[in-house]
Amino acid sequence: MSVRTYNPSVRVGNWNEDICLEEDLLKDFLGKKERGELLVQKTHNLLENILKKKELSVSTDGFVHFGDTVMIVNPGQEDIPHSLQQVEPPRPPTSLSINMDEYKMHLAQQVEAPCSLSASRILNPCARNSFVITSIDGSENGSPLRFGQPFAISTTSGYAGNLKVFSDHARFNLSAKKSRQQIIQLIDELNYLTTWQALAFHPQQRLEYEGLPVPANTKLILRHNKTGEKLIIHDKYMVRTPFGREYEVSAHTVLDSHKAEKDNNHWVLVTGNPSDDETTHFDRPIPEPSGVPKTEEAKPQPANPEVTEAKPSTS
């Protein structure tokens, strides 16, 4: 095998051809640089746009409010009894995320509609998985969202495009790619097809909970207003994304033997961690049950500590 031991300036062999090839390579490099097609530019745009860190709203009263920026997280597959042999590992917690085309993700100035959604294992708040609770009935920002009250789920402003989560009855040309069920995607229009409702987690308590504020960081059901179907994550259907294989999402209801929604329909509106700017409320450890040993129980104190029992006189 011959090894090149000279450069084009030596004027040996096909020196003119070598010079032309190097000039073409330089022109091609400069052209890609101007168009932003270099790998380093694509990676930089990816980090600065779709994966840019977002700060979630912190709930001071424990409820979700209009205008809050939250993550919509499925807490994952529930524990299965040991008596049942599970072939595959349980589904981990996932967040509802924008599933943008890879080419558009690198070059587009913002997310363009229509755009699909998927359930990603990325649980760090970023432009891809942060959503805004949007009012459609005139409720002011800062007022609590209530069970049964219609609202819209919007992406954040800026690169995410302030798009709305849309769904409609499955049709031949409008359905989920793998499951062929009711589609979930983003559009740039606010209408009846982009309205949702929050339902209480327990089916038998929904009538009593209707009209009450929706608590943050607790399990609930998200129901589409028009079709009545619930937001769902599919175990068996995976979609390809620039970030790997992720779970498909659609609008469909799966019930167990007790007529209650399965864990595929469970969602949590995750807010920011009030004690740490870097994490979310979903990352907070579960508090241990507090209890004081009987030997260290405090003795009962009188109602008025200034009044003490008089001691008998020794005189």
PDB file of C-alpha atoms in Angstrom:
ATOM      1  CA  MET A   1       0.000   0.000   0.000  1.00  0.00           C
ATOM      2  CA  SER A   2       1.445   3.369  -1.013  1.00  0.00           C
ATOM      3  CA  VAL A   3       1.698   6.094   1.597  1.00  0.00           C
ATOM      4  CA  ARG A   4       1.459   9.728   0.683  1.00  0.00           C
ATOM      5  CA  THR A   5       4.730  11.369   1.753  1.00  0.00           C
ATOM      6  CA  TYR A   6       4.283  14.735   0.048  1.00  0.00           C
ATOM      7  CA  ASN A   7       1.791  17.600  -0.151  1.00  0.00           C
ATOM      8  CA  PRO A   8       0.423  19.333  -3.277  1.00  0.00           C
ATOM      9  CA  SER A   9       3.027  22.100  -3.066  1.00  0.00           C
ATOM     10  CA  VAL A  10       5.761  19.606  -4.027  1.00  0.00           C
ATOM     11  CA  ARG A  11       4.322  19.463  -7.564  1.00  0.00           C
ATOM     12  CA  VAL A  12       4.666  15.697  -7.817  1.00  0.00           C
ATOM     13  CA  GLY A  13       2.086  13.415  -9.401  1.00  0.00           C
ATOM     14  CA  ASN A  14      -1.476  14.752  -9.612  1.00  0.00           C
ATOM     15  CA  TRP A  15      -0.625  17.857  -7.630  1.00  0.00           C
ATOM     16  CA  ASN A  16      -3.232  20.029  -9.386  1.00  0.00           C
ATOM     17  CA  GLU A  17      -5.982  17.526  -8.647  1.00  0.00           C
ATOM     18  CA  ASP A  18      -4.980  17.379  -4.982  1.00  0.00           C
ATOM     19  CA  ILE A  19      -5.136  21.170  -4.724  1.00  0.00           C
ATOM     20  CA  CYS A  20      -8.625  21.211  -6.269  1.00  0.00           C
ATOM     21  CA  LEU A  21      -9.843  18.527  -3.867  1.00  0.00           C
ATOM     22  CA  GLU A  22      -8.600  20.458  -0.843  1.00  0.00           C
ATOM     23  CA  GLU A  23     -10.251  23.635  -2.120  1.00  0.00           C
ATOM     24  CA  ASP A  24     -13.527  21.760  -2.632  1.00  0.00           C
ATOM     25  CA  LEU A  25     -13.335  20.387   0.897  1.00  0.00           C
ATOM     26  CA  LEU A  26     -12.776  23.895   2.275  1.00  0.00           C
ATOM     27  CA  LYS A  27     -15.689  25.303   0.251  1.00  0.00           C
ATOM     28  CA  ASP A  28     -17.933  22.493   1.427  1.00  0.00           C
ATOM     29  CA  PHE A  29     -16.929  23.146   5.038  1.00  0.00           C
ATOM     30  CA  LEU A  30     -17.567  26.884   4.767  1.00  0.00           C
ATOM     31  CA  GLY A  31     -20.916  26.255   3.072  1.00  0.00           C
ATOM     32  CA  LYS A  32     -22.077  23.942   5.857  1.00  0.00           C
ATOM     33  CA  LYS A  33     -20.884  26.439   8.429  1.00  0.00           C
ATOM     34  CA  GLU A  34     -22.957  29.232   6.876  1.00  0.00           C
ATOM     35  CA  ARG A  35     -26.035  27.009   6.757  1.00  0.00           C
ATOM     36  CA  GLY A  36     -25.513  25.776  10.341  1.00  0.00           C
ATOM     37  CA  GLU A  37     -25.149  22.143   9.259  1.00  0.00           C
ATOM     38  CA  LEU A  38     -21.933  21.358  11.117  1.00  0.00           C
ATOM     39  CA  LEU A  39     -22.297  18.747  13.840  1.00  0.00           C
ATOM     40  CA  VAL A  40     -20.958  21.106  16.492  1.00  0.00           C
ATOM     41  CA  GLN A  41     -23.502  23.744  15.437  1.00  0.00           C
ATOM     42  CA  LYS A  42     -26.353  21.241  15.500  1.00  0.00           C
ATOM     43  CA  THR A  43     -25.372  20.095  18.972  1.00  0.00           C
ATOM     44  CA  HIS A  44     -25.159  23.682  20.181  1.00  0.00           C
ATOM     45  CA  ASN A  45     -28.579  24.506  18.738  1.00  0.00           C
ATOM     46  CA  LEU A  46     -29.997  21.383  20.358  1.00  0.00           C
ATOM     47  CA  LEU A  47     -28.741  22.390  23.802  1.00  0.00           C
ATOM     48  CA  GLU A  48     -29.740  26.034  23.392  1.00  0.00           C
ATOM     49  CA  ASN A  49     -33.244  25.343  22.090  1.00  0.00           C
ATOM     50  CA  ILE A  50     -35.134  22.110  22.665  1.00  0.00           C
ATOM     51  CA  LEU A  51     -33.065  21.023  25.705  1.00  0.00           C
ATOM     52  CA  LYS A  52     -32.760  24.474  27.251  1.00  0.00           C
ATOM     53  CA  LYS A  53     -33.452  24.339  30.974  1.00  0.00           C
ATOM     54  CA  LYS A  54     -36.817  25.626  32.156  1.00  0.00           C
ATOM     55  CA  GLU A  55     -37.813  26.631  35.659  1.00  0.00           C
ATOM     56  CA  LEU A  56     -41.086  25.128  36.810  1.00  0.00           C
ATOM     57  CA  SER A  57     -43.569  27.111  38.847  1.00  0.00           C
ATOM     58  CA  VAL A  58     -43.427  26.618  42.614  1.00  0.00           C
ATOM     59  CA  SER A  59     -46.787  26.025  44.266  1.00  0.00           C
ATOM     60  CA  THR A  60     -46.990  27.800  47.625  1.00  0.00           C
ATOM     61  CA  ASP A  61     -50.457  26.513  48.490  1.00  0.00           C
ATOM     62  CA  GLY A  62     -50.120  23.007  47.039  1.00  0.00           C
ATOM     63  CA  PHE A  63     -52.476  23.582  44.082  1.00  0.00           C
ATOM     64  CA  VAL A  64     -52.073  24.015  40.329  1.00  0.00           C
ATOM     65  CA  HIS A  65     -52.817  27.495  38.972  1.00  0.00           C
ATOM     66  CA  PHE A  66     -53.484  28.958  35.564  1.00  0.00           C
ATOM     67  CA  GLY A  67     -50.252  30.208  34.073  1.00  0.00           C
ATOM     68  CA  ASP A  68     -48.129  27.660  35.944  1.00  0.00           C
ATOM     69  CA  THR A  69     -45.306  25.931  34.091  1.00  0.00           C
ATOM     70  CA  VAL A  70     -45.408  22.237  34.938  1.00  0.00           C
ATOM     71  CA  MET A  71     -44.250  18.845  33.724  1.00  0.00           C
ATOM     72  CA  ILE A  72     -46.873  16.224  32.878  1.00  0.00           C
ATOM     73  CA  VAL A  73     -45.350  12.997  34.211  1.00  0.00           C
ATOM     74  CA  ASN A  74     -46.613   9.434  34.177  1.00  0.00           C
ATOM     75  CA  PRO A  75     -45.330   7.916  37.445  1.00  0.00           C
ATOM     76  CA  GLY A  76     -44.614   4.578  35.791  1.00  0.00           C
ATOM     77  CA  GLN A  77     -45.897   1.055  36.095  1.00  0.00           C
ATOM     78  CA  GLU A  78     -47.232   0.065  39.476  1.00  0.00           C
ATOM     79  CA  ASP A  79     -45.674  -2.757  41.473  1.00  0.00           C
ATOM     80  CA  ILE A  80     -46.821  -6.224  40.467  1.00  0.00           C
ATOM     81  CA  PRO A  81     -47.212  -8.968  43.107  1.00  0.00           C
ATOM     82  CA  HIS A  82     -44.334 -11.414  43.292  1.00  0.00           C
ATOM     83  CA  SER A  83     -46.675 -14.254  42.453  1.00  0.00           C
ATOM     84  CA  LEU A  84     -46.943 -12.964  38.910  1.00  0.00           C
ATOM     85  CA  GLN A  85     -43.903 -13.514  36.752  1.00  0.00           C
ATOM     86  CA  GLN A  86     -43.048 -10.363  34.831  1.00  0.00           C
ATOM     87  CA  VAL A  87     -41.011 -10.898  31.693  1.00  0.00           C
ATOM     88  CA  GLU A  88     -40.161  -7.258  30.974  1.00  0.00           C
ATOM     89  CA  PRO A  89     -38.974  -4.653  33.510  1.00  0.00           C
ATOM     90  CA  PRO A  90     -41.625  -2.236  34.785  1.00  0.00           C
ATOM     91  CA  ARG A  91     -42.177   0.961  32.844  1.00  0.00           C
ATOM     92  CA  PRO A  92     -40.169   3.814  34.383  1.00  0.00           C
ATOM     93  CA  PRO A  93     -41.556   7.312  35.021  1.00  0.00           C
ATOM     94  CA  THR A  94     -41.832   9.320  31.807  1.00  0.00           C
ATOM     95  CA  SER A  95     -42.750  12.877  30.878  1.00  0.00           C
ATOM     96  CA  LEU A  96     -44.955  14.132  28.068  1.00  0.00           C
ATOM     97  CA  SER A  97     -42.490  15.620  25.547  1.00  0.00           C
ATOM     98  CA  ILE A  98     -42.315  17.267  22.148  1.00  0.00           C
ATOM     99  CA  ASN A  99     -41.311  14.792  19.452  1.00  0.00           C
ATOM    100  CA  MET A 100     -39.941  17.060  16.733  1.00  0.00           C
ATOM    101  CA  ASP A 101     -38.391  15.889  13.478  1.00  0.00           C
ATOM    102  CA  GLU A 102     -34.603  15.712  13.744  1.00  0.00           C
ATOM    103  CA  TYR A 103     -33.973  17.877  10.686  1.00  0.00           C
ATOM    104  CA  LYS A 104     -36.357  20.597  11.909  1.00  0.00           C
ATOM    105  CA  MET A 105     -34.981  20.331  15.425  1.00  0.00           C
ATOM    106  CA  HIS A 106     -31.516  21.350  14.246  1.00  0.00           C
ATOM    107  CA  LEU A 107     -32.479  24.047  11.757  1.00  0.00           C
ATOM    108  CA  ALA A 108     -35.932  25.458  12.604  1.00  0.00           C
ATOM    109  CA  GLN A 109     -36.180  28.674  14.589  1.00  0.00           C
ATOM    110  CA  GLN A 110     -39.018  27.226  16.684  1.00  0.00           C
ATOM    111  CA  VAL A 111     -41.295  24.205  16.927  1.00  0.00           C
ATOM    112  CA  GLU A 112     -43.727  24.192  14.020  1.00  0.00           C
ATOM    113  CA  ALA A 113     -47.247  22.777  14.007  1.00  0.00           C
ATOM    114  CA  PRO A 114     -48.397  20.107  13.587  1.00  0.00           C
ATOM    115  CA  CYS A 115     -45.913  18.322  15.836  1.00  0.00           C
ATOM    116  CA  SER A 116     -46.239  14.948  17.520  1.00  0.00           C
ATOM    117  CA  LEU A 117     -45.743  14.102  21.197  1.00  0.00           C
ATOM    118  CA  SER A 118     -44.185  11.150  22.990  1.00  0.00           C
ATOM    119  CA  ALA A 119     -43.359  10.023  26.540  1.00  0.00           C
ATOM    120  CA  SER A 120     -39.678  10.518  27.303  1.00  0.00           C
ATOM    121  CA  ARG A 121     -37.536   9.259  30.170  1.00  0.00           C
ATOM    122  CA  ILE A 122     -35.974  12.723  30.429  1.00  0.00           C
ATOM    123  CA  LEU A 123     -37.336  14.125  33.700  1.00  0.00           C
ATOM    124  CA  ASN A 124     -35.235  17.278  33.851  1.00  0.00           C
ATOM    125  CA  PRO A 125     -37.424  20.315  33.059  1.00  0.00           C
ATOM    126  CA  CYS A 126     -36.552  21.730  29.641  1.00  0.00           C
ATOM    127  CA  ALA A 127     -38.313  23.340  26.699  1.00  0.00           C
ATOM    128  CA  ARG A 128     -39.196  19.898  25.381  1.00  0.00           C
ATOM    129  CA  ASN A 129     -41.208  18.650  28.366  1.00  0.00           C
ATOM    130  CA  SER A 130     -42.488  21.839  30.053  1.00  0.00           C
ATOM    131  CA  PHE A 131     -46.077  22.922  29.560  1.00  0.00           C
ATOM    132  CA  VAL A 132     -48.234  25.848  30.655  1.00  0.00           C
ATOM    133  CA  ILE A 133     -51.734  25.503  32.148  1.00  0.00           C
ATOM    134  CA  THR A 134     -53.733  27.891  29.954  1.00  0.00           C
ATOM    135  CA  SER A 135     -57.147  29.349  30.726  1.00  0.00           C
ATOM    136  CA  ILE A 136     -59.902  29.257  28.102  1.00  0.00           C
ATOM    137  CA  ASP A 137     -62.862  30.541  30.150  1.00  0.00           C
ATOM    138  CA  GLY A 138     -61.439  33.890  31.241  1.00  0.00           C
ATOM    139  CA  SER A 139     -59.907  32.739  34.519  1.00  0.00           C
ATOM    140  CA  GLU A 140     -57.010  34.951  35.534  1.00  0.00           C
ATOM    141  CA  ASN A 141     -53.470  33.680  35.803  1.00  0.00           C
ATOM    142  CA  GLY A 142     -52.755  32.727  39.380  1.00  0.00           C
ATOM    143  CA  SER A 143     -56.251  31.434  40.106  1.00  0.00           C
ATOM    144  CA  PRO A 144     -56.390  27.722  40.956  1.00  0.00           C
ATOM    145  CA  LEU A 145     -57.345  25.144  38.364  1.00  0.00           C
ATOM    146  CA  ARG A 146     -60.398  23.162  39.494  1.00  0.00           C
ATOM    147  CA  PHE A 147     -61.546  19.610  38.830  1.00  0.00           C
ATOM    148  CA  GLY A 148     -63.887  19.517  35.843  1.00  0.00           C
ATOM    149  CA  GLN A 149     -62.863  22.981  34.647  1.00  0.00           C
ATOM    150  CA  PRO A 150     -61.823  23.077  30.975  1.00  0.00           C
ATOM    151  CA  PHE A 151     -58.296  24.263  30.243  1.00  0.00           C
ATOM    152  CA  ALA A 152     -55.661  24.057  27.532  1.00  0.00           C
ATOM    153  CA  ILE A 153     -52.181  22.552  27.726  1.00  0.00           C
ATOM    154  CA  SER A 154     -49.690  24.833  25.949  1.00  0.00           C
ATOM    155  CA  THR A 155     -46.000  24.567  25.261  1.00  0.00           C
ATOM    156  CA  THR A 156     -43.805  27.332  26.600  1.00  0.00           C
ATOM    157  CA  SER A 157     -43.214  30.511  24.638  1.00  0.00           C
ATOM    158  CA  GLY A 158     -40.103  31.091  22.556  1.00  0.00           C
ATOM    159  CA  TYR A 159     -38.594  28.100  20.815  1.00  0.00           C
ATOM    160  CA  ALA A 160     -41.438  25.747  21.882  1.00  0.00           C
ATOM    161  CA  GLY A 161     -43.837  27.960  19.925  1.00  0.00           C
ATOM    162  CA  ASN A 162     -46.713  28.277  22.444  1.00  0.00           C
ATOM    163  CA  LEU A 163     -48.581  25.402  20.751  1.00  0.00           C
ATOM    164  CA  LYS A 164     -51.640  23.601  22.130  1.00  0.00           C
ATOM    165  CA  VAL A 165     -52.128  19.872  22.810  1.00  0.00           C
ATOM    166  CA  PHE A 166     -54.787  18.673  20.369  1.00  0.00           C
ATOM    167  CA  SER A 167     -56.831  15.497  19.977  1.00  0.00           C
ATOM    168  CA  ASP A 168     -59.794  14.285  17.942  1.00  0.00           C
ATOM    169  CA  HIS A 169     -61.622  11.094  17.037  1.00  0.00           C
ATOM    170  CA  ALA A 170     -59.409   8.603  15.204  1.00  0.00           C
ATOM    171  CA  ARG A 171     -59.863   8.656  11.452  1.00  0.00           C
ATOM    172  CA  PHE A 172     -58.191   6.934   8.545  1.00  0.00           C
ATOM    173  CA  ASN A 173     -55.840   9.868   7.933  1.00  0.00           C
ATOM    174  CA  LEU A 174     -55.628  11.140  11.530  1.00  0.00           C
ATOM    175  CA  SER A 175     -54.617   8.647  14.194  1.00  0.00           C
ATOM    176  CA  ALA A 176     -51.660   7.547  16.291  1.00  0.00           C
ATOM    177  CA  LYS A 177     -48.876   6.058  14.206  1.00  0.00           C
ATOM    178  CA  LYS A 178     -48.490   2.692  15.944  1.00  0.00           C
ATOM    179  CA  SER A 179     -51.615   2.086  18.047  1.00  0.00           C
ATOM    180  CA  ARG A 180     -53.969   3.671  15.458  1.00  0.00           C
ATOM    181  CA  GLN A 181     -55.901   5.227  18.315  1.00  0.00           C
ATOM    182  CA  GLN A 182     -56.911   8.825  18.938  1.00  0.00           C
ATOM    183  CA  ILE A 183     -54.023  11.104  18.006  1.00  0.00           C
ATOM    184  CA  ILE A 184     -52.216  13.496  20.352  1.00  0.00           C
ATOM    185  CA  GLN A 185     -50.277  16.313  18.708  1.00  0.00           C
ATOM    186  CA  LEU A 186     -49.519  20.028  18.871  1.00  0.00           C
ATOM    187  CA  ILE A 187     -51.316  22.690  16.831  1.00  0.00           C
ATOM    188  CA  ASP A 188     -51.118  26.483  16.822  1.00  0.00           C
ATOM    189  CA  GLU A 189     -54.838  27.110  17.317  1.00  0.00           C
ATOM    190  CA  LEU A 190     -56.911  27.328  20.491  1.00  0.00           C
ATOM    191  CA  ASN A 191     -60.296  25.656  19.986  1.00  0.00           C
ATOM    192  CA  TYR A 192     -62.634  23.068  21.484  1.00  0.00           C
ATOM    193  CA  LEU A 193     -60.373  20.228  20.318  1.00  0.00           C
ATOM    194  CA  THR A 194     -57.534  21.547  22.515  1.00  0.00           C
ATOM    195  CA  THR A 195     -59.493  21.634  25.786  1.00  0.00           C
ATOM    196  CA  TRP A 196     -58.945  19.159  28.614  1.00  0.00           C
ATOM    197  CA  GLN A 197     -60.265  18.442  32.100  1.00  0.00           C
ATOM    198  CA  ALA A 198     -58.599  17.172  35.254  1.00  0.00           C
ATOM    199  CA  LEU A 199     -60.431  14.344  37.014  1.00  0.00           C
ATOM    200  CA  ALA A 200     -59.857  13.002  40.504  1.00  0.00           C
ATOM    201  CA  PHE A 201     -57.753   9.863  40.720  1.00  0.00           C
ATOM    202  CA  HIS A 202     -60.443   7.746  42.443  1.00  0.00           C
ATOM    203  CA  PRO A 203     -63.495   7.224  40.215  1.00  0.00           C
ATOM    204  CA  GLN A 204     -65.937   7.094  43.147  1.00  0.00           C
ATOM    205  CA  GLN A 205     -64.791  10.483  44.460  1.00  0.00           C
ATOM    206  CA  ARG A 206     -65.003  12.496  41.251  1.00  0.00           C
ATOM    207  CA  LEU A 207     -68.460  13.873  41.919  1.00  0.00           C
ATOM    208  CA  GLU A 208     -67.398  15.133  45.353  1.00  0.00           C
ATOM    209  CA  TYR A 209     -64.130  16.576  44.038  1.00  0.00           C
ATOM    210  CA  GLU A 210     -65.680  18.473  41.110  1.00  0.00           C
ATOM    211  CA  GLY A 211     -65.137  22.201  41.558  1.00  0.00           C
ATOM    212  CA  LEU A 212     -62.346  21.803  44.107  1.00  0.00           C
ATOM    213  CA  PRO A 213     -58.796  23.044  43.364  1.00  0.00           C
ATOM    214  CA  VAL A 214     -56.494  20.539  41.674  1.00  0.00           C
ATOM    215  CA  PRO A 215     -53.562  19.592  43.946  1.00  0.00           C
ATOM    216  CA  ALA A 216     -50.090  19.592  42.453  1.00  0.00           C
ATOM    217  CA  ASN A 217     -47.764  16.571  42.419  1.00  0.00           C
ATOM    218  CA  THR A 218     -50.563  14.047  42.935  1.00  0.00           C
ATOM    219  CA  LYS A 219     -52.026  11.436  40.594  1.00  0.00           C
ATOM    220  CA  LEU A 220     -54.960  12.479  38.446  1.00  0.00           C
ATOM    221  CA  ILE A 221     -56.644  11.763  35.104  1.00  0.00           C
ATOM    222  CA  LEU A 222     -56.517  14.079  32.067  1.00  0.00           C
ATOM    223  CA  ARG A 223     -59.663  13.770  29.936  1.00  0.00           C
ATOM    224  CA  HIS A 224     -60.205  15.266  26.502  1.00  0.00           C
ATOM    225  CA  ASN A 225     -63.286  17.477  26.503  1.00  0.00           C
ATOM    226  CA  LYS A 226     -64.806  16.527  23.159  1.00  0.00           C
ATOM    227  CA  THR A 227     -64.152  12.796  22.952  1.00  0.00           C
ATOM    228  CA  GLY A 228     -64.067  11.917  26.662  1.00  0.00           C
ATOM    229  CA  GLU A 229     -60.954   9.786  26.184  1.00  0.00           C
ATOM    230  CA  LYS A 230     -58.051  10.029  28.627  1.00  0.00           C
ATOM    231  CA  LEU A 231     -54.420  10.777  27.931  1.00  0.00           C
ATOM    232  CA  ILE A 232     -52.520   7.483  27.867  1.00  0.00           C
ATOM    233  CA  ILE A 233     -48.996   6.131  27.503  1.00  0.00           C
ATOM    234  CA  HIS A 234     -48.603   2.832  25.630  1.00  0.00           C
ATOM    235  CA  ASP A 235     -46.351   0.058  26.907  1.00  0.00           C
ATOM    236  CA  LYS A 236     -46.164  -1.924  23.687  1.00  0.00           C
ATOM    237  CA  TYR A 237     -45.758   0.872  21.144  1.00  0.00           C
ATOM    238  CA  MET A 238     -42.465   2.707  20.808  1.00  0.00           C
ATOM    239  CA  VAL A 239     -41.614   5.563  18.442  1.00  0.00           C
ATOM    240  CA  ARG A 240     -38.230   6.661  17.148  1.00  0.00           C
ATOM    241  CA  THR A 241     -37.049  10.116  18.194  1.00  0.00           C
ATOM    242  CA  PRO A 242     -33.710  11.971  17.987  1.00  0.00           C
ATOM    243  CA  PHE A 243     -33.284  11.039  21.660  1.00  0.00           C
ATOM    244  CA  GLY A 244     -33.869   7.328  21.174  1.00  0.00           C
ATOM    245  CA  ARG A 245     -36.912   5.093  21.360  1.00  0.00           C
ATOM    246  CA  GLU A 246     -39.737   6.523  23.450  1.00  0.00           C
ATOM    247  CA  TYR A 247     -43.283   5.496  24.350  1.00  0.00           C
ATOM    248  CA  GLU A 248     -46.187   6.502  22.139  1.00  0.00           C
ATOM    249  CA  VAL A 249     -48.973   8.606  23.652  1.00  0.00           C
ATOM    250  CA  SER A 250     -52.572   8.911  22.516  1.00  0.00           C
ATOM    251  CA  ALA A 251     -56.059   9.486  23.912  1.00  0.00           C
ATOM    252  CA  HIS A 252     -57.582   6.202  25.033  1.00  0.00           C
ATOM    253  CA  THR A 253     -59.032   4.742  28.218  1.00  0.00           C
ATOM    254  CA  VAL A 254     -58.026   1.383  29.700  1.00  0.00           C
ATOM    255  CA  LEU A 255     -59.924   0.098  32.741  1.00  0.00           C
ATOM    256  CA  ASP A 256     -59.195  -2.659  35.228  1.00  0.00           C
ATOM    257  CA  SER A 257     -61.691  -5.097  36.727  1.00  0.00           C
ATOM    258  CA  HIS A 258     -62.876  -2.395  39.165  1.00  0.00           C
ATOM    259  CA  LYS A 259     -63.768   0.026  36.346  1.00  0.00           C
ATOM    260  CA  ALA A 260     -60.858   2.288  37.302  1.00  0.00           C
ATOM    261  CA  GLU A 261     -58.202   3.612  34.955  1.00  0.00           C
ATOM    262  CA  LYS A 262     -54.970   1.648  34.843  1.00  0.00           C
ATOM    263  CA  ASP A 263     -51.570   3.201  35.498  1.00  0.00           C
ATOM    264  CA  ASN A 264     -51.223   4.023  31.794  1.00  0.00           C
ATOM    265  CA  ASN A 265     -53.826   6.770  32.309  1.00  0.00           C
ATOM    266  CA  HIS A 266     -52.271   8.171  35.490  1.00  0.00           C
ATOM    267  CA  TRP A 267     -50.529  11.554  35.306  1.00  0.00           C
ATOM    268  CA  VAL A 268     -48.960  14.012  37.711  1.00  0.00           C
ATOM    269  CA  LEU A 269     -48.691  17.772  37.228  1.00  0.00           C
ATOM    270  CA  VAL A 270     -45.177  18.260  38.603  1.00  0.00           C
ATOM    271  CA  THR A 271     -44.151  21.663  39.934  1.00  0.00           C
ATOM    272  CA  GLY A 272     -40.793  23.052  41.008  1.00  0.00           C
ATOM    273  CA  ASN A 273     -39.039  22.081  44.218  1.00  0.00           C
ATOM    274  CA  PRO A 274     -39.432  25.004  46.654  1.00  0.00           C
ATOM    275  CA  SER A 275     -36.242  24.078  48.508  1.00  0.00           C
ATOM    276  CA  ASP A 276     -33.993  23.574  45.475  1.00  0.00           C
ATOM    277  CA  ASP A 277     -33.867  25.428  42.153  1.00  0.00           C
ATOM    278  CA  GLU A 278     -32.151  22.534  40.383  1.00  0.00           C
ATOM    279  CA  THR A 279     -34.742  19.811  40.932  1.00  0.00           C
ATOM    280  CA  THR A 280     -38.493  19.337  40.733  1.00  0.00           C
ATOM    281  CA  HIS A 281     -41.029  18.371  43.333  1.00  0.00           C
ATOM    282  CA  PHE A 282     -41.007  14.894  41.763  1.00  0.00           C
ATOM    283  CA  ASP A 283     -37.410  14.467  43.007  1.00  0.00           C
ATOM    284  CA  ARG A 284     -38.208  15.189  46.656  1.00  0.00           C
ATOM    285  CA  PRO A 285     -37.696  12.174  48.931  1.00  0.00           C
ATOM    286  CA  ILE A 286     -40.726  10.546  50.500  1.00  0.00           C
ATOM    287  CA  PRO A 287     -40.951  11.816  54.094  1.00  0.00           C
ATOM    288  CA  GLU A 288     -40.667   9.182  56.775  1.00  0.00           C
ATOM    289  CA  PRO A 289     -43.573   8.865  59.213  1.00  0.00           C
ATOM    290  CA  SER A 290     -42.864  11.047  62.181  1.00  0.00           C
ATOM    291  CA  GLY A 291     -43.334   9.624  65.673  1.00  0.00           C
ATOM    292  CA  VAL A 292     -42.014  10.323  69.147  1.00  0.00           C
ATOM    293  CA  PRO A 293     -41.093   7.382  71.394  1.00  0.00           C
ATOM    294  CA  LYS A 294     -43.310   6.982  74.416  1.00  0.00           C
ATOM    295  CA  THR A 295     -40.328   7.425  76.750  1.00  0.00           C
ATOM    296  CA  GLU A 296     -39.651  10.854  75.265  1.00  0.00           C
ATOM    297  CA  GLU A 297     -43.210  12.106  75.158  1.00  0.00           C
ATOM    298  CA  ALA A 298     -43.547  15.570  76.553  1.00  0.00           C
ATOM    299  CA  LYS A 299     -45.473  15.924  79.787  1.00  0.00           C
ATOM    300  CA  PRO A 300     -48.747  17.854  79.524  1.00  0.00           C
ATOM    301  CA  GLN A 301     -48.310  21.538  80.294  1.00  0.00           C
ATOM    302  CA  PRO A 302     -50.879  23.762  81.966  1.00  0.00           C
ATOM    303  CA  ALA A 303     -52.980  25.995  79.774  1.00  0.00           C
ATOM    304  CA  ASN A 304     -51.322  29.080  81.263  1.00  0.00           C
ATOM    305  CA  PRO A 305     -47.614  28.359  81.870  1.00  0.00           C
ATOM    306  CA  GLU A 306     -47.299  31.413  84.142  1.00  0.00           C
ATOM    307  CA  VAL A 307     -49.733  29.942  86.655  1.00  0.00           C
ATOM    308  CA  THR A 308     -47.959  27.290  88.749  1.00  0.00           C
ATOM    309  CA  GLU A 309     -49.257  25.179  91.617  1.00  0.00           C
ATOM    310  CA  ALA A 310     -48.501  26.736  95.005  1.00  0.00           C
ATOM    311  CA  LYS A 311     -46.288  24.696  97.301  1.00  0.00           C
ATOM    312  CA  PRO A 312     -47.429  24.180 100.915  1.00  0.00           C
ATOM    313  CA  SER A 313     -45.592  26.328 103.409  1.00  0.00           C
ATOM    314  CA  THR A 314     -43.202  24.532 105.793  1.00  0.00           C
ATOM    315  CA  SER A 315     -43.605  27.113 108.532  1.00  0.00           C
TER     316      SER A 315
END
